Amino acid sequence: MSTTRPPVNMSDVAARAGVGMATVSRALNGTPGVSDATRDRIRAIAHEIGYVVSPEASRLARGATGRIGVVVSHLSRWFFAEMLDAIETTLRQAGHEILLYQVPDPASRHRFFEELPARRKVDAVIVVGLPVDLREQQQLESMGVHIVATGGQTASFPYVRIDDEEASRLAVDHLVNLGHTRIGMIEATSLDTPDWPLKLGRSEGYHASLRAAGIDPAPELVVTVPWGGENGADAMTRLLSLRTPPTAVFAHSDEIALGAIRTLRRLDLDVPADMSIIGIDDHPLAALSDLTTIAQSVPEQGRLAAQMTLELLAGRESVESVTVPVHLELRRSTRRL
Amino acid sequence: MSTTRPPVNMSDVAARAGVGMATVSRALNGTPGVSDATRDRIRAIAHEIGYVVSPEASRLARGATGRIGVVVSHLSRWFFAEMLDAIETTLRQAGHEILLYQVPDPASRHRFFEELPARRKVDAVIVVGLPVDLREQQQLESMGVHIVATGGQTASFPYVRIDDEEASRLAVDHLVNLGHTRIGMIEATSLDTPDWPLKLGRSEGYHASLRAAGIDPAPELVVTVPWGGENGADAMTRLLSLRTPPTAVFAHSDEIALGAIRTLRRLDLDVPADMSIIGIDDHPLAALSDLTTIAQSVPEQGRLAAQMTLELLAGRESVESVTVPVHLELRRSTRRL
DNA sequence: CGGCGGCTCGGAAACGCTTCCGTCACATCT
DNA sequence: AGATGTGACGGAAGCGTTTCCGAGCCGCCG
C-alpha cells in the first residue's frame, strides 16, 4: 500500500544543519539558548524535509503528556456537543490535544475510573455532565491529574456551571408574571445515572418561585420523566389528563419543552394561546421553534472550563469555580393568561 | 496540593515478582512466552501496586500510536456529534483512543493538513464532513496513516455515505406523489467551504425527480443559502415572495426545514395545510416537530466508518466503501395537494 | 544415557527525544 | 592584557517499554 515514509529523525535534521541534536531540540521547542540565526535555519531545514518531533518520544523524555482528557456522557446531545466544541477550540489554541472519553452508562463510568484509562495518558480531565464521587476524585488526584467539572456538578474541585435554581426561578417567575397560577413542571432525570437526578435544583427553583408568589404548589403538577423529547411529550399528555390541567408548563430543558409542544400541537392546542411553555437552554432549535427559554451560554461555559484547566496545568494552585449568568429569552411560546 | 504518586515502573513490578522486565512486559501484553502461573502472578502484583504501563514509553518502543484521529468540521451540529458518538463508541470498544480535531474553517483545515498535527500522533484518520483533496490525501498516506471518510465525501479512499441524490429523489418523489407540481427547494452550502457546496448531489436528485415526473423545474424555485436554520427561515421567506409560490418545499436538511416552518408559522400559514415541507436527516427534533423527512442512520454510518478504519489498521489492504440506505419517514408536515 | 527441541525467562539494545553539564569562543571589565 | 562573564552549542544520560537473542532447563526420543 502506501510507501511508508523513511523515518526522519531529529538527528537527520541535526546532521543536515551541522549542529547537535540538543540544539535542534532547543530550536524547535523555542527553548532559549540558540541564536536566532541558527534557530531559523534549523526550522527551515526541519520544514523542508518534513520533520516533526515524535510526540511519544518527546513526552516520554519530558514527562508530561500534553493531553487533556474530556469525559462526556452523551456526545450526541446538543448540550454536550456544544460544550465539547468550545473546549476543543480553547484547548487546541493553547496547543493541547484532547483525548475523548464517552461514558454513557454507570458501567462504563465505573470502568473509566477503575481502570484508570486516563492514567498517565492525560495531564488533566474535564468532566462534563457527570458526577464524580469523592473516591474517584481522589483516585485522579493521587495520580496528579487535575479535574475540572462542568455541566452540572458542584464539587470540591473547580467547576463551571449555571445556577440551576435561579434559572428555574427565572422561568417560573416569568410565567407567574404573565398571570399564570396553575403552573406545571416537567422534571427530567438522567437516564443512566438515576442516582444523580438531573434536577440539580431545578425543581427547587420552581417551588421557590411559586412560594414567593404565594402560590401553593400542587404536587400533581410536577411530573418526572427520564430525559428526552419523547418523554417530554408523554409528560405533557399526563399533565393534560389532570382534572385541572395547568395553563403553563415549565420544562426542564428545551428538548423536553419541544416534546411537550408536539403533544399540544397534535391535540390542536395552540401554543401559547392554550398553553404557555418555557424551557431552559436556548437550544438552537428553540429559536426555530419560537420557544421562550432561559438561555445559558454553553460555549462560554466550555471556554471557561478549558481555561481553568489550563491555569491548573500552568501551576496555579487553585482556581475559582464560576457560575455563569442566564437570562430570559423571550419568544412566542408564553403568553399572558 | 495532591501528593503526586511515587512513580511505579515496570522494573518495580519485575523486582517484586522476582523476574526480568521482559517477562513483565510479555505478561502484561499477553505476548506468548510466559507460563500462565507467572503471568497471573505478575498481573496480580501489577494490579496490587497499581501499575499501568506508560503509554508514551510503550508506543515509543512499539512504534505505533494506538490512536485514531477524528477530524470534524462542526462538533456542535447534530450530524457530526451523532457521528462522533458512534465512532467513539466503536473505536473505544476496540481498545483505541480517539484524538479529536475540530476543523471549522478553511484556515484551520489547511493548518491541519499542513502542519500535519496528526503526524505520528495517530495511526489513522477518520474525516467527517470534510473534503480532502488529493494533495492532502497523499500527504497523509505518505506518512502511513490510513484515511476513511464519512459524511459527504466520495473519494479514492474508503468512505461511507448515503446516496444524496437518491435521498433527494425520494423526498421530491414523495411530494410529487402527493400531487404537488410546484415544488421548491432550499439548497444549503457549507459556510466555510463554499468551494465544497453541501449540495452533494441533492439538487441533482431534485431535478431528476421533477424531470421524471414530467415537471419542468422553475429556476426561481430553488434558493440557495448558507447552512443553518435561520437561513432556512429566510429562504422560505424568499420562496413565499415569489409571484407563484410553491405548494411544497424540499429542504436540504431538517434544520433548514425547521427554519422554513418557523417562517410559515409566523405568517400563520399551516403546515401541511398550506405548505408541505420535507427535510433530510431525521434529526431527533424532527420527530418532535412532526417533520416528514428522509431518514439516514448516522450512528450506523459512524459505526461503519470506525469498523473500516479498524480493518485497515488490521492490515486489510483495502476495504470497500459503503453507501447506507435511506428511507422516507412519514410524519405530518406533508400532505396531498 | 546423551542429545535435542521446546518453553521460560533475562540481558540489553533500541525507540526518539529532552535536558543537565560542560566546553568554547568571544566580548567586557579592571 | 589578563580575568571573568555570557551566550551558543555538543555530549550523553536518561525517560519506560518492547523485543531480539541467547541461556538455562526439562522431557523425550533413539
Coordinates of C-alpha atoms (C1' of nucleotides) in Angstrom, one line a residue, chain A residues 10 22 25 29 51 61, chain C residues 16-21:
Chain A
M10 CA 15.9 14.7 14.8
A22 CA 20.4 19.4 21.6
S25 CA 15.6 20.3 20.1
N29 CA 10.8 24.0 21.1
Y51 CA 10.3 16.7 10.1
A61 CA 11.5 12.4 27.8
Chain C
dG16 C1' 13.5 9.4 19.5
dC17 C1' 13.5 13.0 22.3
dT18 C1' 14.8 16.5 26.4
dT19 C1' 18.0 18.4 29.3
dC20 C1' 21.8 18.7 32.6
dC21 C1' 26.6 19.9 32.3

